[in-house]
Structures are given as C-alpha cells and as structure tokens.
C-alpha cells in the first residue's frame, strides 16, 4: 500500500468542486457576508441572531473585563435570521444538508417551525434556506410550503420536491447567496 | 440608638411605592412577560434577542453536554427586541434610567441608534422604551424623535422632554408593559 504524503489527496483533482463559488465556506458565513452586503448597499437590514446561551457564572478579574466561565447552549425558540426589507418583516432559518437525496425534517426544531408559522400569520415573509452541500445547490423554500410537508407523515423531504417546489438561489460570487432576488420575485411579483 | 431587628426597615411604610405594579422587577423581565402574553394571545410575535457572546472555548465532557468555559460579552450591533405585529416589522430597545431628571444618551450604543434609523428607513416601526425607575414611569419614544435629540449637542434628554414628546405606557398588572396599545394609537391611528 502506498503511503501518500499528507495533503497529497488534494481535492483539486475533482473538477466539479470548482463549479460553484466558495465551497467550504459555511452557509452561515456566506449569509452573514450577504446580509452585510445588503446592509452596506442599504437594501435591507437583516441580521443573524446571537446563539442563545444560558450564562451561569461570570468572572470579573478587573473593572474593564468580564469573562464568562460557565455557560450552556440553549435550544433556540425562534429562527436564526430576521430583519426588514421593503417594508416587510423578514424571518428565516438556514440549514445545510449533507444528504444528496433528501432533507431530514429533524434538522429543524419544532419551535422554529411554529415560530415561522406564527410570523407568517402576522404578515412576515417567512422562509427557509436549505443547502444541499454535496450538490452545491441552495434553495429558498416558502415557510408555509415547508410546514405543509412537515405536517405530513414523512420524516424527510426528497430532494426532488425542492426542485419542483422551492427556488434555486443562483451561485454568484458577491454576494454569494443573493436570496433577496428570489424574495423580489416570489413575494413582490417581480421578474428575475 | 435602637437596633432594629433585620428586616424591620420595611419598605411597606412608603406608600407611593405601591402605586405602580411590580416594582423591583426589571424592565427586561416585564417586557419578556409582556411579549410572552402577546404570543399566547396570538397578538404579536416579538422576542428579545439573545445576549451576544463571543464563545472562545467549549468543553465536551460527554456526548450529551457541552459546557462553554470561556466566552466574552460582545457589543450589540442591533437592538434587543424585534418581531412582527399587524404586518409590520417591530424593532426596539429598552433602557432603565436611574436619574429622575434626565436620560443620558450614553446609555444607548451608537450602533443601536444607527440600527433604529436603518430599520425605520426600511419600513419597520422603531422605538425605544425608557423607564425612569425612581419615578415608576415608562415611556415609549419614537426612534426618529429620539434620533433627532441624539444628533443634537446635548448629552442627555431631560425628563420633561419625555413628558411632552413621548408616550407614557400605563402601569397595568398583566401584561405589565402593554406597549402595543401605544403602538396601535401612534402607528395605526387608533384611539386609546
């Protein structure tokens, strides 16, 4: 058996991995960059919420600094992203999916689905951005369409369902997840 | 000198402290309760964002639990509260003020003022809830009116300005900070 020197199994031998932008950068990171881009251009004000943490113990070594020394992650009761765009409240969750064939519904908390249902009911634009990481495809799914699937008997949604019922967000360079283009089209009836 | 048994200097001797509800409960706590009340009644979906924390180090003693052992507070880049009500995005900050005569502008971060300006520009209802804790009075101030003051030369806003330019939120029992009543009146032109 040949022992490769470390790093020799380079991924650059696999050409299709170059076909879409910024592979390896997480969806969260790309969305933060995209939201920052929208903010700089004054197109929308959309932020990721901080990770909810239960703080138990804080050290104050001096007046200026506080160090949290004991804290725990909490289950989020809302979605991760929200803000305002063209006079409407925007609310969404983003998920990466490593399967090529289906999206497991267990990867979205039931609180988050309930939250999406509620905000839509009150007039927000609610959706989920789902990236099939191995396919390099990122879809925007309307929250109510996803909820309908989540209320069904199945535990996952086939990839093909997304092809027919969700909107593919084109892979672009900057911003890398230009989801407002899709929002313009489906919620404001504009041509892409 | 008479030594009182501990606890004898009871605050119940000061009648005016009974004149408004739930004294001693923090504004944040009361707002969380109020938002929860609105959520249960399906009137609005408004949440406090988690405190932003920079997580540096996490211990995984076993598969089930993760303990954050080093983290630091971050300066918030947005306001603390947001959500959706009657089809509009809601965005606000809440502050307690211990002075009886003026509200120091230094107690709101400049990022937060900028954030309020931005969300209002994009169509959100933006405001600040300020409680003069020693007076037991809680005001709702429109963000743009507050911004105008913040852009002036003064470092604080006199209490009397709030009397004339902000809306007093009545002290009620449940919910204790019924600010949507004020929102209905000033942003939806309804009678109180």
Tab-separated table of C-alpha atoms in Angstrom:
chain	number	residue	atom	x	y	z
A	1	UNK	CA	0.000	0.000	0.000
A	2	UNK	CA	1.327	3.360	-0.948
A	3	UNK	CA	1.526	5.847	1.832
A	4	UNK	CA	0.660	9.243	0.478
A	5	UNK	CA	2.482	12.195	1.969
A	6	UNK	CA	-0.011	14.184	3.970
A	7	UNK	CA	-2.042	16.549	1.874
A	8	UNK	CA	-1.443	14.649	-1.363
A	9	UNK	CA	-5.046	13.542	-1.755
A	10	UNK	CA	-5.794	17.013	-2.942
A	11	UNK	CA	-9.366	17.927	-3.672
A	12	UNK	CA	-8.264	19.958	-6.668
A	13	UNK	CA	-8.395	16.726	-8.709
A	14	UNK	CA	-12.168	16.820	-8.578
A	15	UNK	CA	-13.155	19.461	-11.104
A	16	UNK	CA	-16.884	19.712	-10.319
A	17	UNK	CA	-15.984	21.099	-6.930
A	18	UNK	CA	-14.870	24.270	-8.672
A	19	UNK	CA	-18.176	24.770	-10.409
A	20	UNK	CA	-19.809	26.813	-7.689
A	21	UNK	CA	-18.479	29.586	-5.579
A	22	UNK	CA	-16.730	29.476	-2.237
A	23	UNK	CA	-17.136	25.803	-1.493
A	24	UNK	CA	-16.158	25.022	2.030
A	25	UNK	CA	-17.402	28.322	3.325
A	26	UNK	CA	-20.371	27.570	5.512
A	27	UNK	CA	-23.841	28.694	4.558
A	28	UNK	CA	-23.967	30.706	7.768
A	29	UNK	CA	-20.782	32.531	6.882
A	30	UNK	CA	-21.998	33.257	3.363
A	31	UNK	CA	-25.337	34.510	4.634
A	32	UNK	CA	-23.610	36.815	7.098
A	33	UNK	CA	-21.496	38.195	4.260
A	34	UNK	CA	-24.557	38.572	2.067
A	35	UNK	CA	-26.512	40.349	4.793
A	36	UNK	CA	-23.572	42.646	5.379
A	37	UNK	CA	-23.514	43.392	1.650
A	38	UNK	CA	-27.241	44.233	1.702
A	39	UNK	CA	-26.660	46.465	4.727
A	40	UNK	CA	-23.791	48.344	3.103
A	41	UNK	CA	-25.888	48.962	-0.005
A	42	UNK	CA	-28.834	49.951	2.200
A	43	UNK	CA	-31.027	47.322	0.550
A	44	UNK	CA	-32.185	45.547	3.693
A	45	UNK	CA	-31.452	45.274	7.388
A	46	UNK	CA	-31.197	41.580	8.165
A	47	UNK	CA	-29.094	40.043	10.933
A	48	UNK	CA	-28.341	36.664	12.363
A	49	UNK	CA	-29.406	36.478	15.972
A	50	UNK	CA	-26.749	35.601	18.530
A	51	UNK	CA	-26.547	31.964	19.603
A	52	UNK	CA	-28.742	31.600	22.686
A	53	UNK	CA	-26.617	30.837	25.710
A	54	UNK	CA	-27.547	30.320	29.352
A	55	UNK	CA	-24.913	32.191	31.336
A	56	UNK	CA	-24.283	30.624	34.747
A	57	UNK	CA	-21.028	32.091	36.007
A	58	UNK	CA	-19.056	35.211	35.171
A	59	UNK	CA	-15.602	36.201	36.425
A	60	UNK	CA	-14.748	39.856	36.886
A	61	UNK	CA	-10.948	39.895	37.149
A	62	UNK	CA	-10.989	43.686	36.901
A	63	UNK	CA	-13.366	46.535	36.208
A	64	UNK	CA	-12.902	46.519	32.468
A	65	UNK	CA	-13.375	42.885	31.579
A	66	UNK	CA	-15.883	40.190	32.272
A	67	UNK	CA	-15.167	36.586	31.417
A	68	UNK	CA	-17.952	34.068	31.190
A	69	UNK	CA	-16.613	30.855	32.732
A	70	UNK	CA	-19.730	28.705	32.757
A	71	UNK	CA	-22.489	28.779	30.181
A	72	UNK	CA	-24.578	26.333	28.203
A	73	UNK	CA	-26.165	26.311	24.771
A	74	UNK	CA	-29.930	26.727	24.801
A	75	UNK	CA	-32.429	25.402	22.293
A	76	UNK	CA	-33.420	28.322	20.072
A	77	UNK	CA	-37.082	29.323	20.311
A	78	UNK	CA	-37.015	31.369	17.138
A	79	UNK	CA	-35.285	31.248	13.782
A	80	UNK	CA	-31.729	32.469	13.299
A	81	UNK	CA	-32.258	35.359	10.925
A	82	UNK	CA	-34.639	38.262	10.819
A	83	UNK	CA	-34.959	41.857	9.792
A	84	UNK	CA	-36.791	44.179	7.474
A	85	UNK	CA	-36.908	44.547	3.684
A	86	UNK	CA	-39.131	46.753	1.534
A	87	UNK	CA	-41.432	47.431	4.447
A	88	UNK	CA	-41.905	43.776	5.320
A	89	UNK	CA	-40.626	41.767	8.230
A	90	UNK	CA	-38.254	39.030	7.097
A	91	UNK	CA	-37.773	35.861	9.103
A	92	UNK	CA	-35.903	32.749	8.129
A	93	UNK	CA	-33.873	29.757	9.132
A	94	UNK	CA	-30.880	28.357	7.236
A	95	UNK	CA	-29.824	24.728	7.148
A	96	UNK	CA	-27.123	22.720	5.491
A	97	UNK	CA	-27.988	19.200	4.411
A	98	UNK	CA	-25.323	16.602	3.718
A	99	UNK	CA	-27.628	14.092	2.049
A	100	UNK	CA	-27.921	14.222	-1.735
A	101	UNK	CA	-31.393	12.764	-1.838
A	102	UNK	CA	-33.487	14.215	0.972
A	103	UNK	CA	-33.683	16.800	3.719
A	104	UNK	CA	-34.373	15.323	7.189
A	105	UNK	CA	-37.096	17.299	8.953
A	106	UNK	CA	-35.433	16.577	12.285
A	107	UNK	CA	-32.817	19.176	11.442
A	108	UNK	CA	-35.299	21.975	12.040
A	109	UNK	CA	-36.560	22.328	15.608
A	110	UNK	CA	-40.308	22.172	16.041
A	111	UNK	CA	-40.140	25.534	17.879
A	112	UNK	CA	-38.658	27.056	14.772
A	113	UNK	CA	-41.403	25.697	12.539
A	114	UNK	CA	-44.018	27.013	14.954
A	115	UNK	CA	-42.238	30.364	15.012
A	116	UNK	CA	-42.272	30.552	11.207
A	117	UNK	CA	-45.968	29.738	11.152
A	118	UNK	CA	-46.659	32.500	13.656
A	119	UNK	CA	-44.638	35.221	11.940
A	120	UNK	CA	-46.217	34.403	8.569
A	121	UNK	CA	-49.629	34.635	10.169
A	122	UNK	CA	-48.742	38.145	11.388
A	123	UNK	CA	-47.540	39.265	7.982
A	124	UNK	CA	-43.839	38.495	7.829
A	125	UNK	CA	-42.130	36.908	4.850
A	126	UNK	CA	-41.018	33.580	6.299
A	127	UNK	CA	-38.851	31.017	4.569
A	128	UNK	CA	-36.063	28.506	4.963
A	129	UNK	CA	-32.806	28.443	3.036
A	130	UNK	CA	-31.591	24.883	2.574
A	131	UNK	CA	-28.245	23.999	1.051
A	132	UNK	CA	-27.553	20.535	-0.274
A	133	UNK	CA	-23.834	20.825	0.388
A	134	UNK	CA	-22.759	17.837	-1.738
A	135	UNK	CA	-24.751	19.079	-4.699
A	136	UNK	CA	-23.743	22.704	-4.230
A	137	UNK	CA	-27.372	23.763	-4.559
A	138	UNK	CA	-29.089	26.239	-2.279
A	139	UNK	CA	-32.871	26.507	-2.225
A	140	UNK	CA	-35.243	29.050	-0.800
A	141	UNK	CA	-38.452	27.415	0.424
A	142	UNK	CA	-41.520	29.332	1.473
A	143	UNK	CA	-42.229	28.602	5.133
A	144	UNK	CA	-45.863	27.632	4.584
A	145	UNK	CA	-44.952	25.165	1.831
A	146	UNK	CA	-42.347	23.611	4.099
A	147	UNK	CA	-44.798	23.476	7.002
A	148	UNK	CA	-47.242	21.562	4.853
A	149	UNK	CA	-44.544	18.948	4.233
A	150	UNK	CA	-43.534	18.913	7.903
A	151	UNK	CA	-47.131	18.209	8.916
A	152	UNK	CA	-47.232	15.146	6.696
A	153	UNK	CA	-46.284	11.638	7.759
A	154	UNK	CA	-42.789	11.648	6.243
A	155	UNK	CA	-39.654	12.339	8.225
A	156	UNK	CA	-37.747	13.847	5.348
A	157	UNK	CA	-38.418	15.802	2.167
A	158	UNK	CA	-36.993	14.379	-1.067
A	159	UNK	CA	-34.506	16.495	-2.989
A	160	UNK	CA	-36.804	16.296	-5.999
A	161	UNK	CA	-39.539	18.042	-4.055
A	162	UNK	CA	-37.237	21.051	-3.713
A	163	UNK	CA	-36.580	21.005	-7.463
A	164	UNK	CA	-40.311	21.394	-8.053
A	165	UNK	CA	-41.473	23.457	-5.094
A	166	UNK	CA	-38.573	25.619	-3.993
A	167	UNK	CA	-36.463	28.293	-5.653
A	168	UNK	CA	-32.865	27.639	-6.556
A	169	UNK	CA	-30.680	30.555	-5.464
A	170	UNK	CA	-28.056	31.019	-8.186
A	171	UNK	CA	-24.442	30.591	-7.086
A	172	UNK	CA	-22.937	34.007	-7.519
A	173	UNK	CA	-19.662	35.462	-6.399
A	174	UNK	CA	-20.669	38.512	-4.431
A	175	UNK	CA	-22.949	38.352	-2.654
A	176	UNK	CA	-22.737	34.586	-2.671
A	177	UNK	CA	-26.330	33.856	-1.589
A	178	UNK	CA	-28.361	36.594	-3.247
A	179	UNK	CA	-31.667	35.473	-1.792
A	180	UNK	CA	-33.347	38.888	-1.999
A	181	UNK	CA	-33.549	38.392	-5.764
A	182	UNK	CA	-35.786	35.417	-5.101
A	183	UNK	CA	-37.765	37.342	-2.474
A	184	UNK	CA	-38.366	40.110	-5.028
A	185	UNK	CA	-39.736	37.590	-7.445
A	186	UNK	CA	-41.939	35.456	-5.252
A	187	UNK	CA	-43.167	37.953	-2.650
A	188	UNK	CA	-43.107	41.154	-4.687
A	189	UNK	CA	-44.046	39.622	-8.065
A	190	UNK	CA	-41.004	40.923	-9.891
A	191	UNK	CA	-39.290	39.332	-12.852
A	192	UNK	CA	-35.955	37.713	-12.070
B	1	UNK	CA	-29.562	54.030	69.337
B	2	UNK	CA	-32.198	51.434	68.779
B	3	UNK	CA	-31.043	48.402	66.894
B	4	UNK	CA	-33.807	47.273	64.594
B	5	UNK	CA	-34.157	43.563	64.038
B	6	UNK	CA	-33.140	42.837	60.484
B	7	UNK	CA	-35.896	43.437	58.023
B	8	UNK	CA	-37.710	45.934	60.214
B	9	UNK	CA	-36.980	48.888	57.970
B	10	UNK	CA	-39.707	47.606	55.760
B	11	UNK	CA	-40.369	49.409	52.526
B	12	UNK	CA	-44.084	48.925	53.041
B	13	UNK	CA	-44.018	52.154	55.055
B	14	UNK	CA	-43.537	54.094	51.850
B	15	UNK	CA	-46.980	54.078	50.248
B	16	UNK	CA	-46.091	55.630	46.890
B	17	UNK	CA	-44.028	52.560	46.093
B	18	UNK	CA	-47.257	50.624	45.830
B	19	UNK	CA	-48.713	52.929	43.264
B	20	UNK	CA	-47.352	51.100	40.242
B	21	UNK	CA	-47.125	47.454	39.507
B	22	UNK	CA	-44.307	45.009	40.120
B	23	UNK	CA	-41.673	47.426	41.345
B	24	UNK	CA	-38.311	45.777	41.532
B	25	UNK	CA	-38.957	43.548	38.587
B	26	UNK	CA	-36.643	44.676	35.840
B	27	UNK	CA	-37.974	46.253	32.690
B	28	UNK	CA	-36.404	43.421	30.699
B	29	UNK	CA	-38.215	40.835	32.765
B	30	UNK	CA	-41.535	42.665	32.423
B	31	UNK	CA	-41.074	43.031	28.674
B	32	UNK	CA	-40.324	39.334	28.327
B	33	UNK	CA	-43.514	38.558	30.250
B	34	UNK	CA	-45.475	41.019	28.149
B	35	UNK	CA	-44.134	39.586	24.892
B	36	UNK	CA	-44.980	36.126	26.100
B	37	UNK	CA	-48.511	37.309	26.866
B	38	UNK	CA	-48.826	38.752	23.351
B	39	UNK	CA	-47.553	35.481	21.909
B	40	UNK	CA	-50.005	33.370	23.883
B	41	UNK	CA	-52.886	35.566	22.737
B	42	UNK	CA	-51.523	35.466	19.167
B	43	UNK	CA	-51.421	39.269	19.046
B	44	UNK	CA	-47.776	39.654	18.024
B	45	UNK	CA	-44.553	37.696	17.711
B	46	UNK	CA	-41.879	39.735	19.450
B	47	UNK	CA	-38.779	38.328	21.128
B	48	UNK	CA	-35.745	39.577	22.940
B	49	UNK	CA	-32.601	38.587	21.107
B	50	UNK	CA	-30.058	36.521	23.000
B	51	UNK	CA	-27.168	38.426	24.572
B	52	UNK	CA	-24.339	38.438	22.032
B	53	UNK	CA	-21.443	36.374	23.314
B	54	UNK	CA	-18.094	35.535	21.748
B	55	UNK	CA	-17.526	31.870	22.508
B	56	UNK	CA	-13.831	31.004	22.807
B	57	UNK	CA	-13.665	27.641	24.481
B	58	UNK	CA	-16.123	24.767	24.905
B	59	UNK	CA	-15.692	21.614	26.966
B	60	UNK	CA	-17.349	18.412	25.827
B	61	UNK	CA	-17.241	16.177	28.897
B	62	UNK	CA	-19.527	13.688	27.188
B	63	UNK	CA	-21.627	13.336	24.064
B	64	UNK	CA	-24.765	14.867	25.520
B	65	UNK	CA	-23.474	18.053	27.070
B	66	UNK	CA	-21.355	20.962	26.031
B	67	UNK	CA	-20.108	23.454	28.578
B	68	UNK	CA	-18.850	26.839	27.493
B	69	UNK	CA	-15.839	27.596	29.695
B	70	UNK	CA	-14.566	30.781	28.092
B	71	UNK	CA	-16.677	33.445	26.468
B	72	UNK	CA	-16.943	37.221	26.440
B	73	UNK	CA	-19.750	39.708	26.102
B	74	UNK	CA	-19.849	41.465	22.746
B	75	UNK	CA	-21.168	44.928	21.994
B	76	UNK	CA	-24.596	44.508	20.432
B	77	UNK	CA	-24.858	45.720	16.825
B	78	UNK	CA	-28.634	45.745	16.829
B	79	UNK	CA	-31.409	46.462	19.295
B	80	UNK	CA	-32.566	43.899	21.823
B	81	UNK	CA	-36.132	43.307	20.698
B	82	UNK	CA	-37.764	42.676	17.371
B	83	UNK	CA	-40.591	40.850	15.709
B	84	UNK	CA	-43.763	41.342	13.744
B	85	UNK	CA	-47.119	42.936	14.565
B	86	UNK	CA	-50.067	43.677	12.291
B	87	UNK	CA	-47.951	43.099	9.213
B	88	UNK	CA	-45.197	45.465	10.291
B	89	UNK	CA	-41.690	44.748	11.460
B	90	UNK	CA	-41.190	45.871	15.068
B	91	UNK	CA	-37.775	46.845	16.380
B	92	UNK	CA	-36.940	48.421	19.700
B	93	UNK	CA	-34.505	48.890	22.507
B	94	UNK	CA	-35.386	49.102	26.208
B	95	UNK	CA	-33.489	51.053	28.829
B	96	UNK	CA	-33.836	51.737	32.505
B	97	UNK	CA	-32.773	55.135	33.759
B	98	UNK	CA	-31.988	55.774	37.414
B	99	UNK	CA	-31.937	59.569	37.150
B	100	UNK	CA	-35.165	61.408	37.915
B	101	UNK	CA	-34.356	64.402	35.749
B	102	UNK	CA	-32.758	63.208	32.519
B	103	UNK	CA	-31.883	60.257	30.331
B	104	UNK	CA	-28.164	60.012	29.456
B	105	UNK	CA	-27.713	59.319	25.748
B	106	UNK	CA	-24.558	57.344	26.513
B	107	UNK	CA	-26.767	54.503	27.721
B	108	UNK	CA	-27.763	53.665	24.154
B	109	UNK	CA	-24.940	52.445	21.901
B	110	UNK	CA	-24.407	54.433	18.729
B	111	UNK	CA	-24.735	51.150	16.752
B	112	UNK	CA	-28.177	50.746	18.172
B	113	UNK	CA	-29.241	54.238	17.160
B	114	UNK	CA	-27.891	53.640	13.662
B	115	UNK	CA	-29.725	50.332	13.555
B	116	UNK	CA	-33.004	52.001	14.525
B	117	UNK	CA	-32.512	54.624	11.843
B	118	UNK	CA	-31.930	51.919	9.255
B	119	UNK	CA	-34.899	49.750	10.146
B	120	UNK	CA	-37.229	52.761	10.180
B	121	UNK	CA	-35.936	53.724	6.755
B	122	UNK	CA	-36.870	50.251	5.505
B	123	UNK	CA	-40.358	50.404	6.953
B	124	UNK	CA	-40.147	48.975	10.437
B	125	UNK	CA	-41.793	50.522	13.469
B	126	UNK	CA	-38.793	51.522	15.554
B	127	UNK	CA	-38.881	52.919	19.073
B	128	UNK	CA	-37.239	52.914	22.462
B	129	UNK	CA	-38.884	52.082	25.774
B	130	UNK	CA	-37.334	54.070	28.603
B	131	UNK	CA	-38.211	53.560	32.238
B	132	UNK	CA	-37.422	56.181	34.831
B	133	UNK	CA	-37.119	53.622	37.601
B	134	UNK	CA	-37.270	56.083	40.525
B	135	UNK	CA	-40.376	57.714	39.121
B	136	UNK	CA	-42.010	54.459	38.136
B	137	UNK	CA	-42.788	55.877	34.694
B	138	UNK	CA	-42.202	54.053	31.437
B	139	UNK	CA	-42.206	55.926	28.147
B	140	UNK	CA	-42.364	54.806	24.553
B	141	UNK	CA	-40.369	57.138	22.298
B	142	UNK	CA	-40.469	57.001	18.530
B	143	UNK	CA	-36.991	56.180	17.227
B	144	UNK	CA	-36.831	59.098	14.817
B	145	UNK	CA	-37.799	61.605	17.525
B	146	UNK	CA	-35.119	60.175	19.783
B	147	UNK	CA	-32.550	60.244	16.971
B	148	UNK	CA	-33.223	63.924	16.466
B	149	UNK	CA	-32.361	64.517	20.120
B	150	UNK	CA	-29.321	62.269	19.922
B	151	UNK	CA	-27.995	64.265	16.970
B	152	UNK	CA	-28.160	67.486	18.956
B	153	UNK	CA	-25.363	68.867	21.126
B	154	UNK	CA	-26.741	67.644	24.449
B	155	UNK	CA	-25.538	64.509	26.178
B	156	UNK	CA	-28.797	63.765	27.883
B	157	UNK	CA	-32.512	64.274	27.317
B	158	UNK	CA	-34.471	65.984	30.095
B	159	UNK	CA	-37.302	64.068	31.724
B	160	UNK	CA	-39.641	66.903	30.771
B	161	UNK	CA	-38.908	66.292	27.098
B	162	UNK	CA	-40.341	62.787	27.507
B	163	UNK	CA	-43.451	64.207	29.153
B	164	UNK	CA	-44.075	66.288	26.024
B	165	UNK	CA	-42.701	64.097	23.228
B	166	UNK	CA	-43.054	60.504	24.308
B	167	UNK	CA	-45.953	58.289	25.292
B	168	UNK	CA	-46.441	57.177	28.864
B	169	UNK	CA	-47.188	53.456	28.985
B	170	UNK	CA	-49.790	52.967	31.730
B	171	UNK	CA	-48.721	50.753	34.636
B	172	UNK	CA	-51.000	47.768	34.395
B	173	UNK	CA	-50.958	44.433	36.119
B	174	UNK	CA	-50.973	41.963	33.283
B	175	UNK	CA	-49.324	42.491	30.937
B	176	UNK	CA	-47.271	44.968	32.900
B	177	UNK	CA	-45.885	46.952	29.942
B	178	UNK	CA	-48.734	46.977	27.439
B	179	UNK	CA	-46.807	48.894	24.779
B	180	UNK	CA	-48.825	47.548	21.833
B	181	UNK	CA	-51.685	49.778	22.977
B	182	UNK	CA	-49.441	52.754	22.331
B	183	UNK	CA	-48.266	51.279	19.026
B	184	UNK	CA	-51.903	50.897	17.937
B	185	UNK	CA	-52.506	54.528	18.686
B	186	UNK	CA	-49.431	56.176	17.213
B	187	UNK	CA	-48.618	53.917	14.268
B	188	UNK	CA	-52.074	52.629	13.390
B	189	UNK	CA	-54.031	55.771	14.322
B	190	UNK	CA	-56.347	54.052	16.739
B	191	UNK	CA	-57.999	55.586	19.772
B	192	UNK	CA	-56.554	54.526	23.105
